[in-house]
mmCIF file with all atom_site columns, C-alpha atoms in Angstrom:
data_model
loop_
_atom_site.group_PDB
_atom_site.id
_atom_site.type_symbol
_atom_site.label_atom_id
_atom_site.label_alt_id
_atom_site.label_comp_id
_atom_site.label_asym_id
_atom_site.label_entity_id
_atom_site.label_seq_id
_atom_site.pdbx_PDB_ins_code
_atom_site.Cartn_x
_atom_site.Cartn_y
_atom_site.Cartn_z
_atom_site.occupancy
_atom_site.B_iso_or_equiv
_atom_site.pdbx_formal_charge
_atom_site.auth_seq_id
_atom_site.auth_comp_id
_atom_site.auth_asym_id
_atom_site.auth_atom_id
_atom_site.pdbx_PDB_model_num
ATOM 1   C CA . MET A 1 1   ? 0.004   0.002  0.009   1.00 41.00 ? 1   MET A CA 1
ATOM 2   C CA . ARG A 1 2   ? 2.965   2.284  0.640   1.00 40.00 ? 2   ARG A CA 1
ATOM 3   C CA . ARG A 1 3   ? 3.502   2.508  -3.157  1.00 49.00 ? 3   ARG A CA 1
ATOM 4   C CA . LEU A 1 4   ? -0.173  3.453  -3.650  1.00 44.00 ? 4   LEU A CA 1
ATOM 5   C CA . PHE A 1 5   ? 0.244   7.160  -4.230  1.00 43.00 ? 5   PHE A CA 1
ATOM 6   C CA . LEU A 1 6   ? 3.995   7.424  -4.025  1.00 42.00 ? 6   LEU A CA 1
ATOM 7   C CA . SER A 1 7   ? 4.507   7.960  -7.750  1.00 45.00 ? 7   SER A CA 1
ATOM 8   C CA . GLY A 1 8   ? 1.633   10.379 -8.077  1.00 49.00 ? 8   GLY A CA 1
ATOM 9   C CA . CYS A 1 9   ? 2.769   12.372 -5.071  1.00 42.00 ? 9   CYS A CA 1
ATOM 10  C CA . LEU A 1 10  ? 6.343   12.396 -6.235  1.00 39.00 ? 10  LEU A CA 1
ATOM 11  C CA . VAL A 1 11  ? 5.231   13.972 -9.464  1.00 41.00 ? 11  VAL A CA 1
ATOM 12  C CA . LEU A 1 12  ? 3.132   16.480 -7.480  1.00 41.00 ? 12  LEU A CA 1
ATOM 13  C CA . LEU A 1 13  ? 6.203   17.503 -5.551  1.00 38.00 ? 13  LEU A CA 1
ATOM 14  C CA . LEU A 1 14  ? 8.610   17.667 -8.484  1.00 38.00 ? 14  LEU A CA 1
ATOM 15  C CA . ALA A 1 15  ? 6.269   19.375 -10.894 1.00 41.00 ? 15  ALA A CA 1
ATOM 16  C CA . ALA A 1 16  ? 5.443   22.003 -8.307  1.00 39.00 ? 16  ALA A CA 1
ATOM 17  C CA . LEU A 1 17  ? 8.952   23.310 -8.919  1.00 37.00 ? 17  LEU A CA 1
ATOM 18  C CA . ALA A 1 18  ? 7.932   24.688 -12.342 1.00 37.00 ? 18  ALA A CA 1
ATOM 19  C CA . GLY A 1 19  ? 5.079   27.000 -13.175 1.00 40.00 ? 19  GLY A CA 1
ATOM 20  C CA . SER A 1 20  ? 3.479   30.367 -12.643 1.00 39.00 ? 20  SER A CA 1
ATOM 21  C CA . ALA A 1 21  ? 0.579   31.793 -10.693 1.00 37.00 ? 21  ALA A CA 1
ATOM 22  C CA . ILE A 1 22  ? -2.818  32.889 -11.829 1.00 38.00 ? 22  ILE A CA 1
ATOM 23  C CA . ALA A 1 23  ? -3.312  35.767 -9.417  1.00 42.00 ? 23  ALA A CA 1
ATOM 24  C CA . GLN A 1 24  ? -7.075  35.717 -8.743  1.00 43.00 ? 24  GLN A CA 1
ATOM 25  C CA . THR A 1 25  ? -7.823  32.006 -9.140  1.00 60.00 ? 25  THR A CA 1
ATOM 26  C CA . GLY A 1 26  ? -4.763  30.241 -7.723  1.00 89.00 ? 26  GLY A CA 1
ATOM 27  C CA . TYR A 1 27  ? -2.245  27.821 -9.218  1.00 91.00 ? 27  TYR A CA 1
ATOM 28  C CA . ASP A 1 28  ? -3.327  25.600 -12.106 1.00 90.00 ? 28  ASP A CA 1
ATOM 29  C CA . LEU A 1 29  ? -2.484  22.055 -11.019 1.00 88.00 ? 29  LEU A CA 1
ATOM 30  C CA . ALA A 1 30  ? -2.606  20.815 -14.624 1.00 86.00 ? 30  ALA A CA 1
ATOM 31  C CA . ASN A 1 31  ? 0.482   22.960 -15.197 1.00 83.00 ? 31  ASN A CA 1
ATOM 32  C CA . HIS A 1 32  ? 2.212   21.762 -12.016 1.00 82.00 ? 32  HIS A CA 1
ATOM 33  C CA . LEU A 1 33  ? 1.501   18.002 -12.138 1.00 85.00 ? 33  LEU A CA 1
ATOM 34  C CA . LEU A 1 34  ? 3.160   16.997 -15.408 1.00 89.00 ? 34  LEU A CA 1
ATOM 35  C CA . LEU A 1 35  ? -0.198  16.298 -17.062 1.00 91.00 ? 35  LEU A CA 1
ATOM 36  C CA . GLN A 1 36  ? 0.258   17.688 -20.592 1.00 89.00 ? 36  GLN A CA 1
ATOM 37  C CA . THR A 1 37  ? 0.559   15.049 -23.334 1.00 90.00 ? 37  THR A CA 1
ATOM 38  C CA . GLY A 1 38  ? 4.097   14.733 -24.602 1.00 91.00 ? 38  GLY A CA 1
ATOM 39  C CA . GLN A 1 39  ? 5.729   16.052 -21.397 1.00 91.00 ? 39  GLN A CA 1
ATOM 40  C CA . TRP A 1 40  ? 8.436   13.891 -19.848 1.00 92.00 ? 40  TRP A CA 1
ATOM 41  C CA . LEU A 1 41  ? 11.060  13.974 -17.138 1.00 89.00 ? 41  LEU A CA 1
ATOM 42  C CA . ILE A 1 42  ? 14.006  12.013 -15.932 1.00 89.00 ? 42  ILE A CA 1
ATOM 43  C CA . GLU A 1 43  ? 14.719  12.356 -12.238 1.00 86.00 ? 43  GLU A CA 1
ATOM 44  C CA . GLU A 1 44  ? 17.520  11.289 -9.966  1.00 82.00 ? 44  GLU A CA 1
ATOM 45  C CA . SER A 1 45  ? 16.784  11.160 -6.252  1.00 81.00 ? 45  SER A CA 1
ATOM 46  C CA . ARG A 1 46  ? 17.746  9.601  -2.955  1.00 74.00 ? 46  ARG A CA 1
ATOM 47  C CA . PRO A 1 47  ? 16.301  9.964  0.575   1.00 74.00 ? 47  PRO A CA 1
ATOM 48  C CA . LEU A 1 48  ? 17.546  13.089 2.362   1.00 73.00 ? 48  LEU A CA 1
ATOM 49  C CA . GLY A 1 49  ? 20.405  12.481 4.771   1.00 73.00 ? 49  GLY A CA 1
ATOM 50  C CA . GLN A 1 50  ? 21.048  8.972  3.526   1.00 72.00 ? 50  GLN A CA 1
ATOM 51  C CA . SER A 1 51  ? 23.811  7.505  1.451   1.00 78.00 ? 51  SER A CA 1
ATOM 52  C CA . ALA A 1 52  ? 21.452  5.210  -0.442  1.00 77.00 ? 52  ALA A CA 1
ATOM 53  C CA . PRO A 1 53  ? 22.109  4.708  -4.148  1.00 81.00 ? 53  PRO A CA 1
ATOM 54  C CA . VAL A 1 54  ? 20.654  7.236  -6.558  1.00 83.00 ? 54  VAL A CA 1
ATOM 55  C CA . GLN A 1 55  ? 17.260  6.149  -7.953  1.00 87.00 ? 55  GLN A CA 1
ATOM 56  C CA . ARG A 1 56  ? 16.505  7.120  -11.562 1.00 91.00 ? 56  ARG A CA 1
ATOM 57  C CA . VAL A 1 57  ? 12.918  7.485  -12.663 1.00 92.00 ? 57  VAL A CA 1
ATOM 58  C CA . GLY A 1 58  ? 11.520  8.496  -16.035 1.00 94.00 ? 58  GLY A CA 1
ATOM 59  C CA . ILE A 1 59  ? 7.932   9.640  -16.685 1.00 95.00 ? 59  ILE A CA 1
ATOM 60  C CA . VAL A 1 60  ? 6.261   10.066 -20.050 1.00 96.00 ? 60  VAL A CA 1
ATOM 61  C CA . VAL A 1 61  ? 2.758   11.594 -20.326 1.00 95.00 ? 61  VAL A CA 1
ATOM 62  C CA . THR A 1 62  ? 0.345   10.052 -22.840 1.00 95.00 ? 62  THR A CA 1
ATOM 63  C CA . LYS A 1 63  ? -3.387  10.360 -23.432 1.00 94.00 ? 63  LYS A CA 1
ATOM 64  C CA . GLN A 1 64  ? -6.123  7.835  -24.268 1.00 93.00 ? 64  GLN A CA 1
ATOM 65  C CA . GLY A 1 65  ? -9.518  9.416  -24.795 1.00 93.00 ? 65  GLY A CA 1
ATOM 66  C CA . PRO A 1 66  ? -10.248 11.668 -21.806 1.00 94.00 ? 66  PRO A CA 1
ATOM 67  C CA . TYR A 1 67  ? -7.602  9.968  -19.639 1.00 96.00 ? 67  TYR A CA 1
ATOM 68  C CA . THR A 1 68  ? -4.062  11.232 -19.086 1.00 95.00 ? 68  THR A CA 1
ATOM 69  C CA . MET A 1 69  ? -1.463  8.641  -18.140 1.00 96.00 ? 69  MET A CA 1
ATOM 70  C CA . GLN A 1 70  ? 1.840   9.230  -16.385 1.00 95.00 ? 70  GLN A CA 1
ATOM 71  C CA . ASN A 1 71  ? 3.853   6.230  -17.487 1.00 96.00 ? 71  ASN A CA 1
ATOM 72  C CA . GLU A 1 72  ? 6.679   5.699  -15.014 1.00 96.00 ? 72  GLU A CA 1
ATOM 73  C CA . PHE A 1 73  ? 9.869   3.743  -15.718 1.00 96.00 ? 73  PHE A CA 1
ATOM 74  C CA . ASP A 1 74  ? 12.705  2.812  -13.325 1.00 94.00 ? 74  ASP A CA 1
ATOM 75  C CA . TRP A 1 75  ? 16.315  2.587  -14.511 1.00 93.00 ? 75  TRP A CA 1
ATOM 76  C CA . ASN A 1 76  ? 17.750  -0.787 -13.434 1.00 92.00 ? 76  ASN A CA 1
ATOM 77  C CA . GLY A 1 77  ? 21.323  0.038  -14.489 1.00 90.00 ? 77  GLY A CA 1
ATOM 78  C CA . LYS A 1 78  ? 20.896  -1.363 -18.019 1.00 94.00 ? 78  LYS A CA 1
ATOM 79  C CA . ALA A 1 79  ? 17.428  -0.447 -19.230 1.00 94.00 ? 79  ALA A CA 1
ATOM 80  C CA . TRP A 1 80  ? 14.216  1.466  -18.432 1.00 95.00 ? 80  TRP A CA 1
ATOM 81  C CA . VAL A 1 81  ? 11.712  -0.936 -16.835 1.00 95.00 ? 81  VAL A CA 1
ATOM 82  C CA . PRO A 1 82  ? 7.983   -0.111 -16.677 1.00 95.00 ? 82  PRO A CA 1
ATOM 83  C CA . SER A 1 83  ? 7.060   0.685  -13.084 1.00 95.00 ? 83  SER A CA 1
ATOM 84  C CA . SER A 1 84  ? 3.557   2.117  -12.904 1.00 96.00 ? 84  SER A CA 1
ATOM 85  C CA . VAL A 1 85  ? 0.853   3.982  -14.798 1.00 97.00 ? 85  VAL A CA 1
ATOM 86  C CA . GLN A 1 86  ? -0.992  6.775  -12.954 1.00 96.00 ? 86  GLN A CA 1
ATOM 87  C CA . VAL A 1 87  ? -4.421  7.569  -14.415 1.00 97.00 ? 87  VAL A CA 1
ATOM 88  C CA . TYR A 1 88  ? -5.769  11.143 -14.381 1.00 97.00 ? 88  TYR A CA 1
ATOM 89  C CA . GLU A 1 89  ? -8.400  13.216 -16.141 1.00 96.00 ? 89  GLU A CA 1
ATOM 90  C CA . VAL A 1 90  ? -8.053  16.948 -16.550 1.00 95.00 ? 90  VAL A CA 1
ATOM 91  C CA . THR A 1 91  ? -11.238 18.985 -16.916 1.00 95.00 ? 91  THR A CA 1
ATOM 92  C CA . ALA A 1 92  ? -11.763 22.741 -16.987 1.00 94.00 ? 92  ALA A CA 1
ATOM 93  C CA . THR A 1 93  ? -12.408 22.737 -13.207 1.00 95.00 ? 93  THR A CA 1
ATOM 94  C CA . HIS A 1 94  ? -10.716 19.622 -11.764 1.00 96.00 ? 94  HIS A CA 1
ATOM 95  C CA . VAL A 1 95  ? -7.749  17.275 -11.877 1.00 96.00 ? 95  VAL A CA 1
ATOM 96  C CA . ILE A 1 96  ? -9.269  13.870 -11.270 1.00 97.00 ? 96  ILE A CA 1
ATOM 97  C CA . TYR A 1 97  ? -7.076  10.999 -10.000 1.00 97.00 ? 97  TYR A CA 1
ATOM 98  C CA . TYR A 1 98  ? -8.333  7.456  -10.519 1.00 98.00 ? 98  TYR A CA 1
ATOM 99  C CA . GLY A 1 99  ? -5.460  5.268  -9.368  1.00 96.00 ? 99  GLY A CA 1
ATOM 100 C CA . GLU A 1 100 ? -2.437  3.319  -10.582 1.00 96.00 ? 100 GLU A CA 1
ATOM 101 C CA . TYR A 1 101 ? -1.527  0.070  -12.237 1.00 97.00 ? 101 TYR A CA 1
ATOM 102 C CA . GLU A 1 102 ? 1.849   -1.716 -12.113 1.00 96.00 ? 102 GLU A CA 1
ATOM 103 C CA . PRO A 1 103 ? 2.168   -3.567 -15.423 1.00 94.00 ? 103 PRO A CA 1
ATOM 104 C CA . ILE A 1 104 ? 4.923   -5.983 -14.364 1.00 93.00 ? 104 ILE A CA 1
ATOM 105 C CA . SER A 1 105 ? 3.485   -7.089 -11.024 1.00 94.00 ? 105 SER A CA 1
ATOM 106 C CA . GLY A 1 106 ? -0.172  -6.725 -12.018 1.00 95.00 ? 106 GLY A CA 1
ATOM 107 C CA . ARG A 1 107 ? -0.883  -4.804 -8.792  1.00 95.00 ? 107 ARG A CA 1
ATOM 108 C CA . TYR A 1 108 ? -3.301  -1.934 -8.798  1.00 96.00 ? 108 TYR A CA 1
ATOM 109 C CA . SER A 1 109 ? -4.699  0.732  -6.504  1.00 94.00 ? 109 SER A CA 1
ATOM 110 C CA . VAL A 1 110 ? -8.006  2.350  -7.533  1.00 97.00 ? 110 VAL A CA 1
ATOM 111 C CA . LEU A 1 111 ? -9.925  4.969  -5.581  1.00 96.00 ? 111 LEU A CA 1
ATOM 112 C CA . ALA A 1 112 ? -13.475 3.844  -4.918  1.00 96.00 ? 112 ALA A CA 1
ATOM 113 C CA . ALA A 1 113 ? -14.593 7.380  -5.795  1.00 97.00 ? 113 ALA A CA 1
ATOM 114 C CA . PRO A 1 114 ? -12.062 9.260  -7.900  1.00 97.00 ? 114 PRO A CA 1
ATOM 115 C CA . MET A 1 115 ? -10.198 12.100 -6.152  1.00 97.00 ? 115 MET A CA 1
ATOM 116 C CA . ARG A 1 116 ? -11.505 15.358 -7.705  1.00 97.00 ? 116 ARG A CA 1
ATOM 117 C CA . VAL A 1 117 ? -8.965  18.069 -6.805  1.00 96.00 ? 117 VAL A CA 1
ATOM 118 C CA . PRO A 1 118 ? -10.004 21.567 -7.821  1.00 95.00 ? 118 PRO A CA 1
ATOM 119 C CA . ARG A 1 119 ? -7.781  22.506 -10.732 1.00 93.00 ? 119 ARG A CA 1
ATOM 120 C CA . TYR A 1 120 ? -6.873  25.865 -9.192  1.00 94.00 ? 120 TYR A CA 1
ATOM 121 C CA . LEU A 1 121 ? -5.530  25.882 -5.621  1.00 94.00 ? 121 LEU A CA 1
ATOM 122 C CA . LYS A 1 122 ? -4.609  29.001 -3.664  1.00 94.00 ? 122 LYS A CA 1
ATOM 123 C CA . VAL A 1 123 ? -1.857  29.206 -1.084  1.00 95.00 ? 123 VAL A CA 1
ATOM 124 C CA . HIS A 1 124 ? -3.115  27.889 2.295   1.00 95.00 ? 124 HIS A CA 1
ATOM 125 C CA . GLU A 1 125 ? -6.523  26.796 0.954   1.00 95.00 ? 125 GLU A CA 1
ATOM 126 C CA . PRO A 1 126 ? -6.205  23.020 1.447   1.00 95.00 ? 126 PRO A CA 1
ATOM 127 C CA . PHE A 1 127 ? -8.052  20.210 -0.301  1.00 96.00 ? 127 PHE A CA 1
ATOM 128 C CA . THR A 1 128 ? -8.920  17.005 1.561   1.00 97.00 ? 128 THR A CA 1
ATOM 129 C CA . TYR A 1 129 ? -10.119 13.718 0.031   1.00 97.00 ? 129 TYR A CA 1
ATOM 130 C CA . LYS A 1 130 ? -11.805 11.126 2.226   1.00 97.00 ? 130 LYS A CA 1
ATOM 131 C CA . GLY A 1 131 ? -12.664 7.875  0.573   1.00 97.00 ? 131 GLY A CA 1
ATOM 132 C CA . ALA A 1 132 ? -11.444 4.364  0.034   1.00 96.00 ? 132 ALA A CA 1
ATOM 133 C CA . VAL A 1 133 ? -8.773  2.643  -2.001  1.00 95.00 ? 133 VAL A CA 1
ATOM 134 C CA . ILE A 1 134 ? -9.330  -0.729 -3.633  1.00 95.00 ? 134 ILE A CA 1
ATOM 135 C CA . THR A 1 135 ? -6.409  -3.089 -4.197  1.00 93.00 ? 135 THR A CA 1
ATOM 136 C CA . GLY A 1 136 ? -6.127  -6.818 -5.022  1.00 92.00 ? 136 GLY A CA 1
ATOM 137 C CA . SER A 1 137 ? -6.122  -7.519 -1.280  1.00 91.00 ? 137 SER A CA 1
ATOM 138 C CA . GLY A 1 138 ? -9.197  -5.511 -0.337  1.00 93.00 ? 138 GLY A CA 1
ATOM 139 C CA . THR A 1 139 ? -10.576 -2.090 0.397   1.00 95.00 ? 139 THR A CA 1
ATOM 140 C CA . MET A 1 140 ? -9.407  0.373  3.048   1.00 95.00 ? 140 MET A CA 1
ATOM 141 C CA . PRO A 1 141 ? -10.156 3.971  3.995   1.00 97.00 ? 141 PRO A CA 1
ATOM 142 C CA . ALA A 1 142 ? -7.858  6.674  2.677   1.00 96.00 ? 142 ALA A CA 1
ATOM 143 C CA . THR A 1 143 ? -7.465  10.351 3.458   1.00 97.00 ? 143 THR A CA 1
ATOM 144 C CA . ILE A 1 144 ? -5.353  12.633 1.285   1.00 96.00 ? 144 ILE A CA 1
ATOM 145 C CA . HIS A 1 145 ? -4.661  16.233 2.180   1.00 96.00 ? 145 HIS A CA 1
ATOM 146 C CA . ILE A 1 146 ? -3.118  18.647 -0.401  1.00 95.00 ? 146 ILE A CA 1
ATOM 147 C CA . GLU A 1 147 ? -2.074  22.204 0.283   1.00 95.00 ? 147 GLU A CA 1
ATOM 148 C CA . VAL A 1 148 ? 0.013   24.795 -1.485  1.00 94.00 ? 148 VAL A CA 1
ATOM 149 C CA . THR A 1 149 ? 2.108   26.014 1.420   1.00 94.00 ? 149 THR A CA 1
ATOM 150 C CA . ALA A 1 150 ? 4.365   28.584 -0.273  1.00 93.00 ? 150 ALA A CA 1
ATOM 151 C CA . ASP A 1 151 ? 4.794   30.344 -3.593  1.00 92.00 ? 151 ASP A CA 1
ATOM 152 C CA . LYS A 1 152 ? 7.135   32.692 -5.446  1.00 92.00 ? 152 LYS A CA 1
ATOM 153 C CA . ILE A 1 153 ? 10.060  30.383 -4.601  1.00 93.00 ? 153 ILE A CA 1
ATOM 154 C CA . THR A 1 154 ? 13.317  30.358 -6.533  1.00 95.00 ? 154 THR A CA 1
ATOM 155 C CA . LYS A 1 155 ? 14.995  26.983 -6.656  1.00 92.00 ? 155 LYS A CA 1
ATOM 156 C CA . VAL A 1 156 ? 18.476  26.156 -7.963  1.00 92.00 ? 156 VAL A CA 1
ATOM 157 C CA . VAL A 1 157 ? 19.043  22.525 -8.975  1.00 85.00 ? 157 VAL A CA 1
ATOM 158 C CA . LYS A 1 158 ? 21.361  20.675 -11.376 1.00 80.00 ? 158 LYS A CA 1
ATOM 159 C CA . ALA A 1 159 ? 18.916  21.306 -14.251 1.00 83.00 ? 159 ALA A CA 1
ATOM 160 C CA . GLY A 1 160 ? 19.024  25.077 -13.709 1.00 91.00 ? 160 GLY A CA 1
ATOM 161 C CA . THR A 1 161 ? 17.337  27.888 -11.813 1.00 96.00 ? 161 THR A CA 1
ATOM 162 C CA . PHE A 1 162 ? 13.547  27.877 -11.549 1.00 91.00 ? 162 PHE A CA 1
ATOM 163 C CA . THR A 1 163 ? 11.591  30.924 -10.442 1.00 93.00 ? 163 THR A CA 1
ATOM 164 C CA . GLY A 1 164 ? 7.927   31.347 -9.488  1.00 88.00 ? 164 GLY A CA 1
ATOM 165 C CA . CYS A 1 165 ? 7.857   27.880 -7.922  1.00 88.00 ? 165 CYS A CA 1
ATOM 166 C CA . ILE A 1 166 ? 5.298   26.643 -5.428  1.00 91.00 ? 166 ILE A CA 1
ATOM 167 C CA . ARG A 1 167 ? 5.655   24.221 -2.487  1.00 92.00 ? 167 ARG A CA 1
ATOM 168 C CA . MET A 1 168 ? 2.950   21.640 -1.865  1.00 91.00 ? 168 MET A CA 1
ATOM 169 C CA . LYS A 1 169 ? 2.443   19.510 1.217   1.00 93.00 ? 169 LYS A CA 1
ATOM 170 C CA . VAL A 1 170 ? 0.789   16.160 0.626   1.00 92.00 ? 170 VAL A CA 1
ATOM 171 C CA . THR A 1 171 ? -0.352  13.899 3.459   1.00 94.00 ? 171 THR A CA 1
ATOM 172 C CA . ILE A 1 172 ? -1.644  10.407 2.727   1.00 93.00 ? 172 ILE A CA 1
ATOM 173 C CA . VAL A 1 173 ? -3.153  8.231  5.459   1.00 95.00 ? 173 VAL A CA 1
ATOM 174 C CA . THR A 1 174 ? -4.369  4.664  4.994   1.00 91.00 ? 174 THR A CA 1
ATOM 175 C CA . ASN A 1 175 ? -4.654  1.690  7.406   1.00 89.00 ? 175 ASN A CA 1
ATOM 176 C CA . ASP A 1 176 ? -1.029  0.705  6.846   1.00 85.00 ? 176 ASP A CA 1
ATOM 177 C CA . THR A 1 177 ? 0.790   3.942  6.025   1.00 87.00 ? 177 THR A CA 1
ATOM 178 C CA . THR A 1 178 ? 1.084   7.631  6.712   1.00 91.00 ? 178 THR A CA 1
ATOM 179 C CA . GLU A 1 179 ? 3.183   9.622  4.273   1.00 91.00 ? 179 GLU A CA 1
ATOM 180 C CA . ILE A 1 180 ? 3.914   13.321 4.541   1.00 89.00 ? 180 ILE A CA 1
ATOM 181 C CA . SER A 1 181 ? 5.739   14.972 1.656   1.00 87.00 ? 181 SER A CA 1
ATOM 182 C CA . SER A 1 182 ? 6.623   18.552 0.904   1.00 84.00 ? 182 SER A CA 1
#
């Protein structure tokens, strides 16, 4: 279950580094969540404060009908291996998250009622989803809390300097995990 929203939330956190504000209506999540067809990224990461090996992840965004897929691949040292597919839908008013599928293991996590996040979020105006997640081993309650906690951030990373960034805090609580990311 720990992997349930990890990929989706990771993209939330990384994509929040790029983008601009819409002054009156908030920040357009479709522009901050890597949800435009043809977008892609390759990321290197490791847990903070740890000497663990660098993990390399690639994401390619595709579309099938009304659904947007974030196709994630892990680098195993020799090749990119399919990891998971996150399924979204972007409407004029919402970013809708349905769940994920892992093509190699066959595991899946689907929200019993899709999470309908308002497309535009303002700083310190949180969104909370309360529902259930369905997996191959059963159904359990899930609560997801999303909040833009800061904006107008400048961030310098290996890829360059990014201005007008936002910071999002995501908290995910299920029966077997609590994840807090910023």
